[in-house]
PDB file of C-alpha atoms in Angstrom:
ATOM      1  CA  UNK R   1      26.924  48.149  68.021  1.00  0.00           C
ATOM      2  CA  UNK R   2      27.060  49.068  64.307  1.00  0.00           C
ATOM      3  CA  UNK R   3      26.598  46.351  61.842  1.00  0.00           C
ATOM      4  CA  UNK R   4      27.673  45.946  57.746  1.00  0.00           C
ATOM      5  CA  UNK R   5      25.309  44.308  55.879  1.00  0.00           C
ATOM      6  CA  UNK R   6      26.813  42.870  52.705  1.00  0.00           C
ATOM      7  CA  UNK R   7      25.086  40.137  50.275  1.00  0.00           C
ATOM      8  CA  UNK R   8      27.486  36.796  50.448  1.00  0.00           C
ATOM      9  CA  UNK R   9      27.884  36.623  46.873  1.00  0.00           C
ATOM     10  CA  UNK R  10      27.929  38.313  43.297  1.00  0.00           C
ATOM     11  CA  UNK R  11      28.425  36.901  39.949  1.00  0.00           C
ATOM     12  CA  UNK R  12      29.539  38.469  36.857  1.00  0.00           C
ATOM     13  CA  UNK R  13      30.565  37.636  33.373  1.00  0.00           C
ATOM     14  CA  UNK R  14      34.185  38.462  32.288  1.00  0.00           C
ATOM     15  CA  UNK R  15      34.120  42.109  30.672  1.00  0.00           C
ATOM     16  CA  UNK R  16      31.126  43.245  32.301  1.00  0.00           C
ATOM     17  CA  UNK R  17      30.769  45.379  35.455  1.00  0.00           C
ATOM     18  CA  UNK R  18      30.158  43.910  39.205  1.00  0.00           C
ATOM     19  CA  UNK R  19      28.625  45.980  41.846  1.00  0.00           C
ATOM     20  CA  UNK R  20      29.117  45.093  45.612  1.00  0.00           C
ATOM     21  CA  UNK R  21      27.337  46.565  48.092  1.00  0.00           C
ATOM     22  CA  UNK R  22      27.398  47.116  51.360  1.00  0.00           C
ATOM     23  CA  UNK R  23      24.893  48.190  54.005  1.00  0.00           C
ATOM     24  CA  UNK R  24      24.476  50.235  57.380  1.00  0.00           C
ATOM     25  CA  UNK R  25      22.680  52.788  58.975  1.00  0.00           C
ATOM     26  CA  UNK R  26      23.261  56.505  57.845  1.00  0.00           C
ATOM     27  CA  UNK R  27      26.487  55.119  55.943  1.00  0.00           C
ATOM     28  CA  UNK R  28      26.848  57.848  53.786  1.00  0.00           C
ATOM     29  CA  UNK R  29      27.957  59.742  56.921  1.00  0.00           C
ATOM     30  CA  UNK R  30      30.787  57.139  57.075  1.00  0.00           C
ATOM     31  CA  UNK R  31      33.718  56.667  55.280  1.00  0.00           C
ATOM     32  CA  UNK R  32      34.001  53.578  53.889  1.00  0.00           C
ATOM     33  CA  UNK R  33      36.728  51.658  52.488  1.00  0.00           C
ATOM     34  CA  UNK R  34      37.193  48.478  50.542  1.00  0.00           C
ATOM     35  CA  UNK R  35      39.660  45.146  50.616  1.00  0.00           C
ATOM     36  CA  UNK R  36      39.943  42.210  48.250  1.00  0.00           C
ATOM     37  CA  UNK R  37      41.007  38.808  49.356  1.00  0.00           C
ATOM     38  CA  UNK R  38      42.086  36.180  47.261  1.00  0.00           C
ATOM     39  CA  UNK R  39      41.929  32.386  48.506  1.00  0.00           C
ATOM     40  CA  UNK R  40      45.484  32.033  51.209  1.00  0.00           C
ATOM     41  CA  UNK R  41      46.580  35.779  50.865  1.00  0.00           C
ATOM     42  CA  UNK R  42      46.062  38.660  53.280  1.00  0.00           C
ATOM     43  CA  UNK R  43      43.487  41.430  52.330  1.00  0.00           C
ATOM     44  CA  UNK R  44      44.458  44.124  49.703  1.00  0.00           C
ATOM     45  CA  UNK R  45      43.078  47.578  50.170  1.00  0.00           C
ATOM     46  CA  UNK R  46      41.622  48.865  46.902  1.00  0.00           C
ATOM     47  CA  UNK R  47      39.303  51.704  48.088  1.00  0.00           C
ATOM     48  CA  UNK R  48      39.223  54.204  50.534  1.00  0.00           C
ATOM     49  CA  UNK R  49      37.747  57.008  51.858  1.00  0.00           C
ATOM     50  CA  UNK R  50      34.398  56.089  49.818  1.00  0.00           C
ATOM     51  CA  UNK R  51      36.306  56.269  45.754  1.00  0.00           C
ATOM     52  CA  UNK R  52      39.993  56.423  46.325  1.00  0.00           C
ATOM     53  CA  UNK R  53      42.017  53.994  44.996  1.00  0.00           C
ATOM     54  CA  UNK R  54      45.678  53.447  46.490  1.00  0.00           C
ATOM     55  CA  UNK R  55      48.561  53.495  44.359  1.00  0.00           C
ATOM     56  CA  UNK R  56      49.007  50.379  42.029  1.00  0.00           C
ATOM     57  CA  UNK R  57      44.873  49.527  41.899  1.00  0.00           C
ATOM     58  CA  UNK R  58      43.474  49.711  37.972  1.00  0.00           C
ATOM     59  CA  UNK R  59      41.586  52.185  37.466  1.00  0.00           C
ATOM     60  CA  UNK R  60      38.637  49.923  36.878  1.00  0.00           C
ATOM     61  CA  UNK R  61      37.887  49.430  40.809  1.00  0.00           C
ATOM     62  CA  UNK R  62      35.913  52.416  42.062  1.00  0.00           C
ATOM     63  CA  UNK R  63      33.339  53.257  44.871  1.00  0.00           C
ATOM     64  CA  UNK R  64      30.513  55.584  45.849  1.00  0.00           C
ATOM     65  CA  UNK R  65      28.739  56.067  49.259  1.00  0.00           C
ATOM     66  CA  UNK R  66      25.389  57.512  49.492  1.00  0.00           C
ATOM     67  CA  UNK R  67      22.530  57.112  52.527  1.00  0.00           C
ATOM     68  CA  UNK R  68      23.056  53.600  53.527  1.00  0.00           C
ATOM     69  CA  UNK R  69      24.457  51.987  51.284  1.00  0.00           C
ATOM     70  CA  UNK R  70      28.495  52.098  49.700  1.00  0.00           C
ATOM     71  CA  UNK R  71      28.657  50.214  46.480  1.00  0.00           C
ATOM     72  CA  UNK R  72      32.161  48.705  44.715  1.00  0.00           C
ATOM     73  CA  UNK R  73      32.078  48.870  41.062  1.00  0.00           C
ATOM     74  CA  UNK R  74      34.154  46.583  38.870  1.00  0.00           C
ATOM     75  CA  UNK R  75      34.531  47.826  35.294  1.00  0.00           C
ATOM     76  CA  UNK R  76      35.225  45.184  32.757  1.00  0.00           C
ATOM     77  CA  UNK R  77      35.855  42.669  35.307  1.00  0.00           C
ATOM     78  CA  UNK R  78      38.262  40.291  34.216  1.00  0.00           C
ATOM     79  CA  UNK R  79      39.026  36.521  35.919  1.00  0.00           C
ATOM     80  CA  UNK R  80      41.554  38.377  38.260  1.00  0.00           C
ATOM     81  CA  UNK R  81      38.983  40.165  39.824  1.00  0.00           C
ATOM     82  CA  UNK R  82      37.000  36.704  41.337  1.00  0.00           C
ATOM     83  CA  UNK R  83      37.841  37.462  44.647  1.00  0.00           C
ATOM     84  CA  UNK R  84      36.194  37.981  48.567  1.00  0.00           C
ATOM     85  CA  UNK R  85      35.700  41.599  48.833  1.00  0.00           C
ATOM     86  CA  UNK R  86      34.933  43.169  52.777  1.00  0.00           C
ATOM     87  CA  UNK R  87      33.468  46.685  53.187  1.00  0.00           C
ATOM     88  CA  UNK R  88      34.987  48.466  56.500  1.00  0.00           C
ATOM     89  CA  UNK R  89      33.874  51.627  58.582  1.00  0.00           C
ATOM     90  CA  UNK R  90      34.678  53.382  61.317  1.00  0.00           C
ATOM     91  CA  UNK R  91      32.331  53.743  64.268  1.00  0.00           C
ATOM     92  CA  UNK R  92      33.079  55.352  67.780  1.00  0.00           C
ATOM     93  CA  UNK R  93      30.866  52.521  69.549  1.00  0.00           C
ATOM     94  CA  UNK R  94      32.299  49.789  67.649  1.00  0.00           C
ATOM     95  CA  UNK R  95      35.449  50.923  66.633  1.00  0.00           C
ATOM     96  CA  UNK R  96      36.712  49.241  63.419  1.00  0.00           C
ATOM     97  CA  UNK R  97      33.618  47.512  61.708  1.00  0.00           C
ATOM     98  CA  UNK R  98      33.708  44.967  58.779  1.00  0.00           C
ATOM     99  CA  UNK R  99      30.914  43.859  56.536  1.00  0.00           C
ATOM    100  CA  UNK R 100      30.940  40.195  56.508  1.00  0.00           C
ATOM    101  CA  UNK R 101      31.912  39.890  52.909  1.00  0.00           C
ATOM    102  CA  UNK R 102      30.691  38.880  49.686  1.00  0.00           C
ATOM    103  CA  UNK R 103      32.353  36.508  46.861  1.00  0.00           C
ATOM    104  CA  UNK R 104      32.972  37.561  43.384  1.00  0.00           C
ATOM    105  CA  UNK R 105      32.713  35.246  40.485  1.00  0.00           C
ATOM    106  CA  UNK R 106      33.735  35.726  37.478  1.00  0.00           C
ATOM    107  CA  UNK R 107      32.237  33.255  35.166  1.00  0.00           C
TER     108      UNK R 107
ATOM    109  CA  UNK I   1      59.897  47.835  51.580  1.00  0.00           C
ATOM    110  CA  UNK I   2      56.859  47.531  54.466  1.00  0.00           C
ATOM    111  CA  UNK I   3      56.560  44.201  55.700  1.00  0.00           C
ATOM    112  CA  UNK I   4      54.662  42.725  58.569  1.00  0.00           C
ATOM    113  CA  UNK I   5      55.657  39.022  59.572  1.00  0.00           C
ATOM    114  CA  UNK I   6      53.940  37.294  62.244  1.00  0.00           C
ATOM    115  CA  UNK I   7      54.920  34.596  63.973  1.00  0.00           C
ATOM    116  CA  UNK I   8      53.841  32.616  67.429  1.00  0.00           C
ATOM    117  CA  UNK I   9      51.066  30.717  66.317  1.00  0.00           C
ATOM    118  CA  UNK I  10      49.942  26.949  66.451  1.00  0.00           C
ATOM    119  CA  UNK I  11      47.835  24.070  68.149  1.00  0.00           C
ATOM    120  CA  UNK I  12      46.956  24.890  71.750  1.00  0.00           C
ATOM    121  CA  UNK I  13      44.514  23.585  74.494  1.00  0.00           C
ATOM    122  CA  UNK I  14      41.484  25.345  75.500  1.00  0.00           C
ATOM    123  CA  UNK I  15      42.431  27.409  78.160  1.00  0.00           C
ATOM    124  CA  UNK I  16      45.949  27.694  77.753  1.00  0.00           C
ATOM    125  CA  UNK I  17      47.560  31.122  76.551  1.00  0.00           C
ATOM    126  CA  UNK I  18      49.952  32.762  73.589  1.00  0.00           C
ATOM    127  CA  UNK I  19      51.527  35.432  72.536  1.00  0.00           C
ATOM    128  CA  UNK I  20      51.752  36.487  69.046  1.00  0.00           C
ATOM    129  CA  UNK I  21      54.050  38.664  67.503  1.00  0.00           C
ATOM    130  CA  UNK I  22      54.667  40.380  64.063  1.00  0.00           C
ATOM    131  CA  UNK I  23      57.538  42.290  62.726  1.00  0.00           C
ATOM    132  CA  UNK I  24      57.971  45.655  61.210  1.00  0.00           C
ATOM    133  CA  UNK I  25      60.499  46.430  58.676  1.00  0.00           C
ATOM    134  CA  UNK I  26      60.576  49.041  56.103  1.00  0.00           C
ATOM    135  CA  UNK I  27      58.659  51.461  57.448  1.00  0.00           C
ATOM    136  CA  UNK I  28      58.937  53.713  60.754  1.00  0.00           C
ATOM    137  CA  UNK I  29      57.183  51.603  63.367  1.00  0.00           C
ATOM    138  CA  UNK I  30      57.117  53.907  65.921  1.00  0.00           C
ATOM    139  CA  UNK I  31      55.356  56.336  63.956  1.00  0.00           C
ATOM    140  CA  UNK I  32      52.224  54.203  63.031  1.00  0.00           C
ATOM    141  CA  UNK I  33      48.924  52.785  65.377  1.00  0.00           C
ATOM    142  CA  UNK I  34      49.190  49.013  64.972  1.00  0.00           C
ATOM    143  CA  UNK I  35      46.069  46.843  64.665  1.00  0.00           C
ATOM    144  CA  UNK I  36      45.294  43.166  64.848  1.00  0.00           C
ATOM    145  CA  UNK I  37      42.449  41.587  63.101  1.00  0.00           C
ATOM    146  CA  UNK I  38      41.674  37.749  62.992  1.00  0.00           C
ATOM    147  CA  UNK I  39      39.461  35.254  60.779  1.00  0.00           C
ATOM    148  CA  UNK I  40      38.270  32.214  61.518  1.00  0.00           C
ATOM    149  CA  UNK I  41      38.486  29.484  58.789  1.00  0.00           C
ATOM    150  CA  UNK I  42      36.093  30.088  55.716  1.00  0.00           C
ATOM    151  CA  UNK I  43      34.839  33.103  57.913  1.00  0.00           C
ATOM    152  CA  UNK I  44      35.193  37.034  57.170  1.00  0.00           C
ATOM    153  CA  UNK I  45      37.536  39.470  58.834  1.00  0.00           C
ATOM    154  CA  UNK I  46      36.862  40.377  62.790  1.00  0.00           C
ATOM    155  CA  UNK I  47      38.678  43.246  63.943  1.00  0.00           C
ATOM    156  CA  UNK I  48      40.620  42.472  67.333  1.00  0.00           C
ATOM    157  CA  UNK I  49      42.787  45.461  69.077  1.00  0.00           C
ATOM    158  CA  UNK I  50      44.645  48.500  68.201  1.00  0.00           C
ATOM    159  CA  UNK I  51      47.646  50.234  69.866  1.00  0.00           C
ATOM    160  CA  UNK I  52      48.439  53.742  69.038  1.00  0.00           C
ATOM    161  CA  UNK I  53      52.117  54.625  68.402  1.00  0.00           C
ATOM    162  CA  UNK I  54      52.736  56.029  71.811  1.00  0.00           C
ATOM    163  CA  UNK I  55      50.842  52.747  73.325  1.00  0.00           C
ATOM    164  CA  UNK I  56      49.058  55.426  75.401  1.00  0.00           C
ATOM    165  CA  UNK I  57      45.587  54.193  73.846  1.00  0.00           C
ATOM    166  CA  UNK I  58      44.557  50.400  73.347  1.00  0.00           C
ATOM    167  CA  UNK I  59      41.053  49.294  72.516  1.00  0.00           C
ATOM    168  CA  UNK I  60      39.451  45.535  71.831  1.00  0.00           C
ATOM    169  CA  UNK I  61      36.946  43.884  70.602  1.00  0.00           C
ATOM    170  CA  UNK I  62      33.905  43.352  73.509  1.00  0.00           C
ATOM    171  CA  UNK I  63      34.000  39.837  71.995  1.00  0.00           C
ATOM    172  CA  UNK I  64      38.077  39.561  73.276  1.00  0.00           C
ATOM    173  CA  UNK I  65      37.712  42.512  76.286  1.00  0.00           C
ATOM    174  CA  UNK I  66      39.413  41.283  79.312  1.00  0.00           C
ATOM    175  CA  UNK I  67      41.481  37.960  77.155  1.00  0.00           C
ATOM    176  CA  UNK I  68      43.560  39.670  75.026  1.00  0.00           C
ATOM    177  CA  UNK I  69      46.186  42.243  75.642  1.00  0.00           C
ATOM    178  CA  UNK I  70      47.668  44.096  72.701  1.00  0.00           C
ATOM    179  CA  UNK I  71      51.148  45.835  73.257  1.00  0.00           C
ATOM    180  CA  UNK I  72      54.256  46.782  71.153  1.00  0.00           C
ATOM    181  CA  UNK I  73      58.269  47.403  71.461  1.00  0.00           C
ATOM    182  CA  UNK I  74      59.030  50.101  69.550  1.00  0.00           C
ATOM    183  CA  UNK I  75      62.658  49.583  70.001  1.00  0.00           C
ATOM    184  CA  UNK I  76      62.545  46.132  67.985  1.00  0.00           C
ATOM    185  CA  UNK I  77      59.540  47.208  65.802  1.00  0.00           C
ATOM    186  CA  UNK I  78      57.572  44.557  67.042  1.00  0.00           C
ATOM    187  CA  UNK I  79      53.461  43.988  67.728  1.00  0.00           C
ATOM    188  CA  UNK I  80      52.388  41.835  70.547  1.00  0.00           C
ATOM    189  CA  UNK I  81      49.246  40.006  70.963  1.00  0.00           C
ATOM    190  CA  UNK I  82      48.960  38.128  73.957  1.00  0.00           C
ATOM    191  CA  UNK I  83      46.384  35.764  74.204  1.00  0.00           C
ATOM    192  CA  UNK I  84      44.626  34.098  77.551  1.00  0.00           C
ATOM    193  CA  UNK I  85      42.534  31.349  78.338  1.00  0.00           C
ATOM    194  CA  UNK I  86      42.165  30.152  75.125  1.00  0.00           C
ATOM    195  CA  UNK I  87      38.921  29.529  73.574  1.00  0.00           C
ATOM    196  CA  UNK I  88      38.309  26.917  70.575  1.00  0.00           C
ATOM    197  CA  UNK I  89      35.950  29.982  69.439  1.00  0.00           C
ATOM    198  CA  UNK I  90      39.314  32.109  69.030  1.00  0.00           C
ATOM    199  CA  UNK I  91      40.752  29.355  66.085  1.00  0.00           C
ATOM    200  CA  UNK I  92      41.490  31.830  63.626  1.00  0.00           C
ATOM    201  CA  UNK I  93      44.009  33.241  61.367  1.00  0.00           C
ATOM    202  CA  UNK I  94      45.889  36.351  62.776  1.00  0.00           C
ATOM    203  CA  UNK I  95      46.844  39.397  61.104  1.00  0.00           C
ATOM    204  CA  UNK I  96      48.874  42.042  62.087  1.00  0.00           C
ATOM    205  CA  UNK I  97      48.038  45.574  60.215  1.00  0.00           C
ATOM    206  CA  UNK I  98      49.083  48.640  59.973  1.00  0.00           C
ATOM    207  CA  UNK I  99      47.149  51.772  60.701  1.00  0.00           C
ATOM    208  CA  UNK I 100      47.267  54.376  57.119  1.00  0.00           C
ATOM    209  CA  UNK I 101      46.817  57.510  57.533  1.00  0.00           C
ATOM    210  CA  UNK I 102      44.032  58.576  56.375  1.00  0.00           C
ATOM    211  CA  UNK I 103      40.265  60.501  57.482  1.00  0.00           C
ATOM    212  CA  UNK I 104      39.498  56.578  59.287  1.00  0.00           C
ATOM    213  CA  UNK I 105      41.335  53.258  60.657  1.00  0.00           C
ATOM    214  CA  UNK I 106      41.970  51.274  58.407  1.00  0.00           C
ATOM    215  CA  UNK I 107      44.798  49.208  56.628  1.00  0.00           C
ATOM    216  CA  UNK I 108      47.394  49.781  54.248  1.00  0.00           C
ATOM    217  CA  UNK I 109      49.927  47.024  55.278  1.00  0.00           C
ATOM    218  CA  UNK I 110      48.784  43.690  56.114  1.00  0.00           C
ATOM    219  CA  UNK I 111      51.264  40.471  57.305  1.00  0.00           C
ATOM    220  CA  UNK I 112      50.929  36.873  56.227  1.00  0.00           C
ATOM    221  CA  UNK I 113      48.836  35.745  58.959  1.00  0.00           C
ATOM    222  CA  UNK I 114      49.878  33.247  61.743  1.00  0.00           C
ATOM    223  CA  UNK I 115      47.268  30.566  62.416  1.00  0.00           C
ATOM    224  CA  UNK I 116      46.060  29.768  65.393  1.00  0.00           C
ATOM    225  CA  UNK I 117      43.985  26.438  66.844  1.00  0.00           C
ATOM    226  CA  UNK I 118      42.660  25.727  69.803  1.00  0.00           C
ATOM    227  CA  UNK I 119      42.055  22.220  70.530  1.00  0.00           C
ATOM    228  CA  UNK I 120      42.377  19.659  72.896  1.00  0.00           C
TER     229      UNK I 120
END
């Protein structure tokens, strides 16, 4: 079954930029899209299809995908941001596949 | 607006069985595949089931196979989940989703959640 590998957490200093990744074999061959969850909410899509953002996200959220790894950049992260953030791909073996998350802190 | 509201969850004994539902409003229900996708508590997201729009297609989890039966009623723009022989292993929250539509799966519209807990 296909697996996404992501590192439990990342910390960042308000302002600066925060890069999650995300891991898996050949994932550049993927789409890959991108959800924030903040503590007792339901997950907020903020990038698909590799960069897109969906209507309302800021501008700083963005997102590349290249071999095997997909990386979400933060821009001037601000205290907003701190967050759990989940990487997601499609595979036909596995169907829907989820990276297992990592935690954002802005400090 | 879209909004997804489920409802049917609480405390239940291993080996019993629910169903969960969620509500559509806002959007055309009939016109979108319809995914559920659970997390246990202080765990990440597990994807669970989908159900195209026609129900003609359903797929699951191997880790809920042969448990869980996804199913909808387009006619009351509702998503089903029902749920047997309850494991304490399935104590999660439960999301409803909708399907975007875009190059892959994946989820534009997500409900509240209803919590499930299986314990004797």
């Amino acid at each position: 079954s296909y697996e996404l590998t992501q590192s439990p957490s990342v910390s960042v200093s308000p302002g600066q930029t925060a890069s999650i990744t995300c891991s898996g074999d050949k994932l550049g061959d993927k789409y890959v899209c991108w959800y924030q969850q903040k503590p007792g909410q339901s997950p907020v899509l903020v990038i698909y299809e590799d960069n897109k953002r969906p209507s309302g996200i800021p501008e700083r959220f963005s997102g590349s995908n290249s071999g095997n790894t997909a990386t979400l950049t933060i821009s001037g992260t601000q205290a907003m941001d701190e967050a759990d953030y989940y990487c997601q791909a499609w595979d036909s073996s596995t169907h829907v596949v989820f990276g297992g998350g990592t935690k954002l802190t802005v400090l | 607006q879209v909004q997804l509201v489920g409802s049917g969850g609480g405390v239940v004994q291993p080996g019993r069985s629910l169903r969960l539902s969620c509500a559509a409003s806002g959007f055309t229900f009939s016109s979108y595949d319809m995914h559920w996708v659970r997390q246990a508590p202080g765990k990440g997201l597990e994807w669970v089931a989908v159900i195209s729009r026609d129900e003609a297609k359903k797929h699951y989890a191997d880790s809920v196979k042969g448990r869980f039966t996804i199913s909808r009623d387009n006619s009351k723009n509702t998503l089903y989940l029902q749920i047997n022989s309850l494991r304490p292993e399935d104590t999660a929250m439960y999301f409803c989703a909708r399907e975007g539509v875009t190059a892959i799966p994946l989820f534009d519209y997500w409900g509240q959640g209803t919590l499930v807990t299986v314990s004797s």
